[in-house]
Short mmCIF file of C-alpha atoms in Angstrom, two decimals:
data_model
loop_
_atom_site.label_atom_id
_atom_site.label_comp_id
_atom_site.label_asym_id
_atom_site.label_seq_id
_atom_site.Cartn_x
_atom_site.Cartn_y
_atom_site.Cartn_z
CA UNK A 8 0.27 0.19 -0.40
CA UNK A 9 2.23 2.07 -0.08
CA UNK A 10 2.97 2.79 3.59
CA UNK A 11 5.40 5.78 5.16
CA UNK A 12 6.34 6.15 8.11
CA UNK A 13 4.24 6.12 11.22
CA UNK A 14 3.03 9.31 13.41
CA UNK A 15 5.12 10.46 15.69
CA UNK A 16 1.70 10.79 18.45
CA UNK A 17 -1.64 8.44 17.74
CA UNK A 18 -3.46 9.54 20.22
CA UNK A 19 -2.99 13.17 18.82
CA UNK A 20 -3.31 12.82 15.52
CA UNK A 21 -6.86 10.12 15.64
CA UNK A 22 -8.55 12.73 18.08
CA UNK A 23 -12.01 11.71 19.34
CA UNK A 24 -15.15 13.02 17.69
CA UNK A 25 -16.61 16.66 19.99
CA UNK A 26 -19.32 17.25 21.08
CA UNK A 27 -20.52 19.58 17.97
CA UNK A 28 -19.10 16.50 15.67
CA UNK A 29 -21.54 14.58 16.85
CA UNK A 30 -24.34 16.93 16.58
CA UNK A 31 -22.80 17.51 12.59
CA UNK A 32 -23.10 13.88 12.43
CA UNK A 33 -26.55 13.43 13.86
CA UNK A 34 -27.75 15.29 11.15
CA UNK A 35 -26.83 13.21 8.41
CA UNK A 36 -27.03 9.81 9.91
CA UNK A 37 -29.48 7.91 11.58
CA UNK A 38 -28.22 7.48 15.43
CA UNK A 39 -28.15 3.27 14.56
CA UNK A 40 -25.47 4.33 11.99
CA UNK A 41 -23.81 6.73 14.13
CA UNK A 42 -23.58 3.90 16.46
CA UNK A 43 -22.35 1.31 13.59
CA UNK A 44 -19.72 4.10 13.18
CA UNK A 45 -18.66 4.11 16.79
CA UNK A 46 -18.13 0.35 17.27
CA UNK A 47 -16.19 -0.22 13.92
CA UNK A 48 -12.98 2.66 14.78
CA UNK A 49 -13.37 1.30 18.76
CA UNK A 50 -12.45 -2.15 16.91
CA UNK A 51 -8.98 -0.80 15.18
CA UNK A 52 -6.51 0.50 18.16
CA UNK A 53 -4.86 4.42 16.93
CA UNK A 54 -1.94 2.98 17.58
CA UNK A 55 -2.24 0.06 14.43
CA UNK A 56 -3.62 2.44 12.49
CA UNK A 57 -0.36 4.57 13.49
CA UNK A 58 1.81 1.72 12.27
CA UNK A 59 0.31 -0.06 9.95
CA UNK A 60 -2.84 1.58 8.08
CA UNK A 61 -0.54 5.67 7.68
CA UNK A 62 -1.67 7.75 4.72
CA UNK A 63 -0.03 7.58 1.43
CA UNK A 64 2.32 10.65 0.23
CA UNK A 65 3.82 9.47 -3.37
CA UNK A 66 2.45 11.21 -6.02
CA UNK A 67 0.23 8.38 -7.02
CA UNK A 68 -2.02 8.58 -4.22
CA UNK A 69 -5.15 8.12 -3.89
CA UNK A 70 -7.55 10.46 -1.20
CA UNK A 71 -8.75 7.71 1.24
CA UNK A 72 -9.63 9.86 3.86
CA UNK A 73 -12.70 11.07 2.05
CA UNK A 74 -16.35 11.28 2.74
CA UNK A 75 -17.82 10.69 -0.73
CA UNK A 76 -19.14 14.11 -0.99
CA UNK A 77 -17.87 15.46 -3.94
CA UNK A 78 -17.96 14.14 -7.42
CA UNK A 79 -14.74 13.00 -8.99
CA UNK A 80 -15.20 12.90 -13.01
CA UNK A 81 -11.76 11.14 -13.57
CA UNK A 82 -13.17 8.13 -10.81
CA UNK A 83 -16.39 8.30 -10.27
CA UNK A 84 -20.16 7.00 -12.41
CA UNK A 85 -20.93 10.36 -13.73
CA UNK A 86 -24.66 12.12 -12.74
CA UNK A 87 -26.13 12.41 -16.13
CA UNK A 88 -28.99 15.17 -16.65
CA UNK A 89 -32.39 13.45 -16.80
CA UNK A 90 -33.92 12.17 -20.39
CA UNK A 91 -37.08 15.35 -19.83
CA UNK A 92 -34.27 17.91 -20.76
CA UNK A 93 -34.07 16.46 -24.31
CA UNK A 94 -35.41 19.32 -27.62
CA UNK A 95 -36.24 18.01 -30.21
CA UNK A 96 -37.02 20.94 -31.09
CA UNK A 97 -33.66 22.58 -30.64
CA UNK A 98 -32.79 24.93 -33.39
CA UNK A 99 -29.61 27.74 -33.22
CA UNK A 100 -30.89 31.39 -32.93
CA UNK A 101 -30.30 33.84 -36.02
CA UNK A 102 -28.72 36.61 -36.35
CA UNK A 103 -31.75 38.56 -36.74
CA UNK A 104 -32.40 37.24 -33.18
CA UNK A 105 -28.96 37.73 -31.21
CA UNK A 106 -29.51 41.10 -32.44
CA UNK A 107 -32.84 41.95 -30.81
CA UNK A 108 -31.45 40.23 -27.51
CA UNK A 109 -28.36 42.94 -27.70
CA UNK A 110 -30.94 45.67 -28.48
CA UNK A 111 -33.14 44.85 -25.39
CA UNK A 112 -30.50 44.66 -23.15
CA UNK A 113 -28.88 48.08 -24.17
CA UNK A 114 -32.37 49.54 -24.35
CA UNK A 115 -32.77 48.28 -20.19
CA UNK A 116 -29.41 49.27 -18.92
CA UNK A 117 -29.04 51.49 -15.93
CA UNK A 118 -27.07 54.56 -16.19
CA UNK A 119 -24.75 53.89 -14.31
CA UNK A 120 -23.63 50.31 -15.49
CA UNK A 121 -20.02 49.21 -15.27
CA UNK A 122 -18.26 46.06 -16.79
CA UNK A 123 -19.65 43.26 -14.93
CA UNK A 124 -23.32 43.76 -16.28
CA UNK A 125 -21.70 42.79 -19.57
CA UNK A 126 -20.44 39.95 -18.61
CA UNK A 127 -23.08 38.74 -16.82
CA UNK A 128 -25.29 39.66 -19.95
CA UNK A 129 -22.38 36.92 -21.70
CA UNK A 130 -22.72 34.04 -19.05
CA UNK A 131 -26.85 34.37 -19.43
CA UNK A 132 -27.24 35.01 -22.94
CA UNK A 133 -29.30 32.41 -24.63
CA UNK A 134 -28.04 30.35 -27.84
CA UNK A 135 -30.64 28.40 -29.16
CA UNK A 136 -34.45 28.90 -29.41
CA UNK A 137 -36.54 26.04 -27.26
CA UNK A 138 -35.54 24.15 -23.51
CA UNK A 139 -33.70 25.89 -21.77
CA UNK A 140 -32.34 22.45 -19.62
CA UNK A 141 -31.73 21.30 -23.06
CA UNK A 142 -28.97 23.83 -23.74
CA UNK A 143 -27.77 24.47 -19.97
CA UNK A 144 -27.62 20.61 -18.48
CA UNK A 145 -28.28 19.06 -21.82
CA UNK A 146 -28.44 15.04 -21.66
CA UNK A 147 -25.49 13.04 -22.55
CA UNK A 148 -24.21 9.91 -23.12
CA UNK A 149 -20.56 11.28 -23.25
CA UNK A 150 -19.05 11.06 -18.98
CA UNK A 151 -18.18 14.34 -17.81
CA UNK A 152 -14.71 15.79 -19.55
CA UNK A 153 -11.41 15.64 -17.23
CA UNK A 154 -10.76 19.55 -15.59
CA UNK A 155 -8.52 21.50 -16.25
CA UNK A 156 -5.74 22.46 -13.84
CA UNK A 157 -7.17 26.41 -12.34
CA UNK A 158 -2.99 26.90 -12.26
CA UNK A 159 -1.20 25.55 -14.97
CA UNK A 160 1.59 26.24 -13.02
CA UNK A 161 1.14 23.40 -10.93
CA UNK A 162 1.62 20.49 -13.66
CA UNK A 163 4.65 22.27 -16.01
CA UNK A 164 6.77 23.56 -13.26
CA UNK A 165 9.33 27.08 -14.08
CA UNK A 166 11.87 25.17 -16.09
CA UNK A 167 14.33 27.00 -14.66
CA UNK A 168 16.47 25.97 -11.55
CA UNK A 169 16.41 28.01 -8.30
CA UNK A 170 19.93 29.66 -9.32
CA UNK A 171 18.61 30.92 -12.73
CA UNK A 172 19.86 28.15 -15.00
CA UNK A 173 18.08 26.61 -17.55
CA UNK A 174 17.19 23.13 -17.90
CA UNK A 175 18.23 20.71 -20.31
CA UNK A 176 16.06 20.25 -23.39
CA UNK A 177 15.50 16.52 -22.48
CA UNK A 178 14.42 17.85 -18.92
CA UNK A 179 12.34 20.34 -19.45
CA UNK A 180 10.41 17.46 -21.73
CA UNK A 181 10.49 15.25 -19.17
CA UNK A 182 9.58 17.64 -16.59
CA UNK A 183 6.24 19.05 -19.07
CA UNK A 184 5.64 14.57 -19.61
CA UNK A 185 5.46 13.72 -15.65
CA UNK A 186 4.90 16.69 -13.60
CA UNK A 187 7.98 16.64 -10.84
CA UNK A 188 10.56 19.32 -10.69
CA UNK A 189 14.34 19.08 -11.36
CA UNK A 190 14.27 19.22 -7.83
CA UNK A 191 12.74 16.07 -7.81
CA UNK A 192 14.03 14.61 -11.11
CA UNK A 193 18.11 14.92 -9.47
CA UNK A 194 16.74 13.28 -6.88
CA UNK A 195 15.75 10.27 -7.71
CA UNK A 196 17.53 7.13 -7.65
CA UNK A 197 18.88 5.84 -11.16
CA UNK A 198 20.94 2.92 -12.58
CA UNK A 199 22.03 1.24 -15.84
CA UNK A 200 21.94 -2.33 -15.48
CA UNK A 201 22.60 -3.70 -18.71
CA UNK A 202 24.89 -1.71 -21.43
CA UNK A 203 25.84 -4.16 -24.40
CA UNK A 204 27.10 -3.38 -28.19
CA UNK A 205 24.34 -4.55 -30.95
CA UNK A 206 24.68 -5.03 -34.51
CA UNK A 207 21.71 -4.89 -36.66
CA UNK A 208 22.32 -6.02 -40.63
CA UNK A 209 20.87 -4.33 -43.12
CA UNK A 210 21.58 -5.11 -46.97
CA UNK A 211 23.97 -2.38 -46.95
CA UNK A 212 26.51 -4.13 -44.17
CA UNK A 213 26.52 -4.28 -40.06
CA UNK A 214 24.79 -0.80 -38.19
CA UNK A 215 26.75 -1.11 -34.70
CA UNK A 216 24.53 1.11 -31.72
CA UNK A 217 24.45 0.68 -28.39
CA UNK A 218 22.02 -0.29 -25.65
CA UNK A 219 21.26 0.49 -22.10
CA UNK A 220 18.89 -0.83 -19.69
CA UNK A 221 18.52 1.29 -16.35
CA UNK A 222 15.73 1.33 -13.74
CA UNK A 223 14.93 4.36 -11.50
CA UNK A 224 13.01 4.75 -7.79
CA UNK A 225 12.34 7.98 -5.56
CA UNK A 226 13.15 5.28 -2.51
CA UNK A 227 9.51 5.84 -1.59
CA UNK A 228 7.68 3.15 -3.63
CA UNK A 229 7.76 4.39 -6.86
CA UNK A 230 10.04 2.35 -9.02
CA UNK A 231 10.14 1.75 -13.25
CA UNK A 232 12.38 0.68 -16.00
CA UNK A 233 13.76 2.01 -19.51
CA UNK A 234 15.16 0.86 -22.92
CA UNK A 235 17.34 3.00 -24.73
CA UNK A 236 19.01 2.61 -28.16
CA UNK A 237 21.45 5.00 -30.17
CA UNK A 238 24.31 5.03 -31.45
CA UNK A 239 26.64 6.91 -28.98
CA UNK A 240 26.69 5.50 -25.30
CA UNK A 241 25.97 8.47 -23.58
CA UNK A 242 22.51 9.01 -25.99
CA UNK A 243 21.75 5.40 -24.94
CA UNK A 244 22.30 5.83 -21.16
CA UNK A 245 20.13 9.06 -20.96
CA UNK A 246 17.37 7.37 -23.22
CA UNK A 247 17.64 4.30 -21.36
CA UNK A 248 17.79 6.57 -17.69
CA UNK A 249 14.36 9.35 -18.89
CA UNK A 250 12.51 6.26 -19.92
CA UNK A 251 12.83 4.87 -16.82
CA UNK A 252 12.02 7.99 -15.05
CA UNK A 253 8.51 8.19 -17.46
CA UNK A 254 7.45 4.74 -16.86
CA UNK A 255 8.06 4.75 -13.01
CA UNK A 256 4.95 3.16 -11.49
CA UNK A 257 3.83 2.80 -7.36
CA UNK A 258 4.64 -0.81 -6.31
CA UNK A 259 2.81 -1.98 -2.78
CA UNK A 260 5.43 -1.76 0.26
CA UNK A 261 4.07 -3.59 3.54
CA UNK A 262 5.41 -1.47 6.77
CA UNK A 263 7.83 -0.06 3.76
CA UNK A 264 9.81 -2.34 3.80
CA UNK A 265 9.06 -5.57 1.91
CA UNK A 266 6.93 -6.72 0.56
CA UNK A 267 3.33 -8.72 0.24
CA UNK A 268 3.59 -12.31 0.23
CA UNK A 269 5.50 -14.21 -1.68
CA UNK A 270 5.13 -13.33 -5.41
CA UNK A 271 6.66 -14.69 -8.80
CA UNK A 272 8.08 -13.63 -11.70
CA UNK A 273 8.08 -15.27 -15.67
CA UNK A 274 10.09 -13.93 -18.80
CA UNK A 275 11.19 -16.09 -21.63
CA UNK A 276 13.36 -18.78 -19.72
CA UNK A 277 13.91 -16.67 -16.19
CA UNK A 278 11.52 -17.80 -13.34
CA UNK A 279 12.10 -16.26 -9.90
CA UNK A 280 10.44 -15.70 -6.57
CA UNK A 281 10.55 -12.94 -4.29
CA UNK A 282 10.09 -13.44 -0.43
CA UNK A 283 8.96 -11.33 2.36
CA UNK A 284 11.58 -11.23 4.99
CA UNK A 285 10.94 -9.34 8.80
CA UNK A 286 12.89 -6.30 9.74
CA UNK A 287 16.81 -6.30 9.28
CA UNK A 288 17.22 -9.11 6.61
CA UNK A 289 18.67 -7.49 4.61
CA UNK A 290 17.97 -7.50 0.86
CA UNK A 291 19.61 -11.05 -0.15
CA UNK A 292 19.53 -11.51 -3.74
CA UNK A 293 21.53 -10.97 -7.56
CA UNK A 294 22.75 -8.32 -8.43
CA UNK A 295 19.93 -6.70 -10.51
CA UNK A 296 17.34 -6.94 -7.88
CA UNK A 297 19.80 -5.34 -5.49
CA UNK A 298 19.31 -1.95 -7.99
CA UNK A 299 15.94 -2.16 -8.07
CA UNK A 300 14.81 -2.69 -4.04
CA UNK A 301 17.40 0.19 -3.56
CA UNK A 302 15.71 2.03 -5.66
CA UNK A 303 12.09 0.56 -5.35
CA UNK A 304 12.69 1.72 -1.04
CA UNK A 305 12.20 -1.74 -0.56
CA UNK A 306 15.07 -2.81 2.61
CA UNK A 307 14.11 -6.54 3.89
CA UNK A 308 13.65 -9.17 0.51
CA UNK A 309 14.96 -13.16 -0.61
CA UNK A 310 14.89 -14.00 -4.22
CA UNK A 311 15.67 -17.46 -6.10
CA UNK A 312 16.14 -17.86 -9.31
CA UNK A 313 15.88 -21.02 -10.22
CA UNK A 314 16.32 -21.14 -14.07
CA UNK A 315 18.02 -18.62 -16.78
CA UNK A 316 19.59 -15.78 -15.26
CA UNK A 317 19.62 -13.52 -18.42
CA UNK A 318 19.82 -9.63 -17.00
CA UNK A 319 17.72 -8.21 -19.28
CA UNK A 320 14.61 -11.24 -18.85
CA UNK A 321 15.52 -10.40 -14.47
CA UNK A 322 15.04 -7.27 -14.52
CA UNK A 323 11.62 -7.41 -15.79
CA UNK A 324 10.79 -11.12 -14.58
CA UNK A 325 10.94 -8.29 -11.06
CA UNK A 326 9.22 -5.75 -11.95
CA UNK A 327 6.50 -8.11 -13.19
CA UNK A 328 7.09 -10.29 -9.69
CA UNK A 329 6.56 -6.88 -7.85
CA UNK A 330 3.22 -5.80 -9.60
CA UNK A 331 1.55 -8.98 -9.35
CA UNK A 332 1.15 -8.40 -5.10
CA UNK A 333 -2.22 -9.13 -3.47
CA UNK A 334 -2.64 -6.17 -1.27
CA UNK A 335 -5.16 -6.94 1.71
CA UNK A 336 -7.53 -4.10 0.49
CA UNK A 337 -7.65 -7.09 -2.82
CA UNK A 338 -8.30 -9.78 -1.10
CA UNK A 339 -11.56 -8.32 0.97
CA UNK A 340 -12.36 -6.52 -2.00
CA UNK A 341 -12.47 -10.25 -3.90
CA UNK A 342 -14.32 -12.23 -1.02
CA UNK A 343 -16.65 -9.24 0.65
CA UNK A 344 -15.40 -9.12 3.24
CA UNK A 345 -14.48 -6.12 5.36
CA UNK A 346 -10.48 -4.86 6.04
CA UNK A 347 -10.69 -5.78 9.26
CA UNK A 348 -11.34 -9.31 9.03
CA UNK A 349 -8.92 -10.20 6.27
CA UNK A 350 -6.28 -8.15 8.78
CA UNK A 351 -6.72 -10.34 11.67
CA UNK A 352 -5.70 -13.40 9.40
CA UNK A 353 -2.96 -10.86 7.47
CA UNK A 354 -1.26 -9.81 10.48
CA UNK A 355 -1.66 -12.72 12.91
CA UNK A 356 -4.97 -11.21 15.10
CA UNK A 357 -3.13 -8.36 15.73
CA UNK A 358 -5.98 -5.36 14.99
#
């Protein structure tokens, strides 16, 4: 779940309901529902929440604490307008009708009018003839558009560093593609694991080039692999590193140090198994898996490779195994049980 370090004071972080908060809850829920909420929260120890279920802080985290009062167009089912809003006789206004609306607005305009009146006129101007609901809230089978950020600088950070030095073109392009700042990109852990010379045979002869495979991560649950191929070694290395940063995805980590259970991965002739280990065990595996765990922030892990040990396929099989973990939330959803019931089994009875 990409857990972070525990809170300093669990009792201060998870405070009990105040009288005003209970009064607000009574306006929205029945007494039986409030009693069920209090019983469910009382069954979980705040200290356990602080150590086992802390909130994720990585860029891929969702809003876990949510009252579901706000509709999110990206992940929620869209709310569509009723079918009664449809008007088969709806048509656009002609130029004469629009000119008449403008003339009526000018005629009724007060003497001390300000630019705000014109803005109100633009907002309330009807462009069609028919039902007003058909224009304001039309019935459509399309999902609502994804909202845009109010401040473009939130997504596209400035391409200039703090010291005034302009970023390189490939860094600027990476910042726009991922949304990371230059300082964040600099702090990522990157490592070129495979570097070899390859040859493409054509009718004109053999064309040599360099192939690189790199990994990247932030040490807090993000990990990605990327490949690069170019004539020059430095260009191929740069392509692989940039591709690894673009391909970073969140890796589930139990307690922020190991994986959820034992997982297997297979790519080609490479078959490997990653096994969870207790605190202080360390990362005991071959060098490629070790570097990937270091980039992802996994500190306790054991690995066993039973067949081939091809470097490229080993890295890809490790990535496949890390992404195939089953976290307690998925198990609870598949079994139709509550998360607290799964935690009793998964954490050895410590809820």
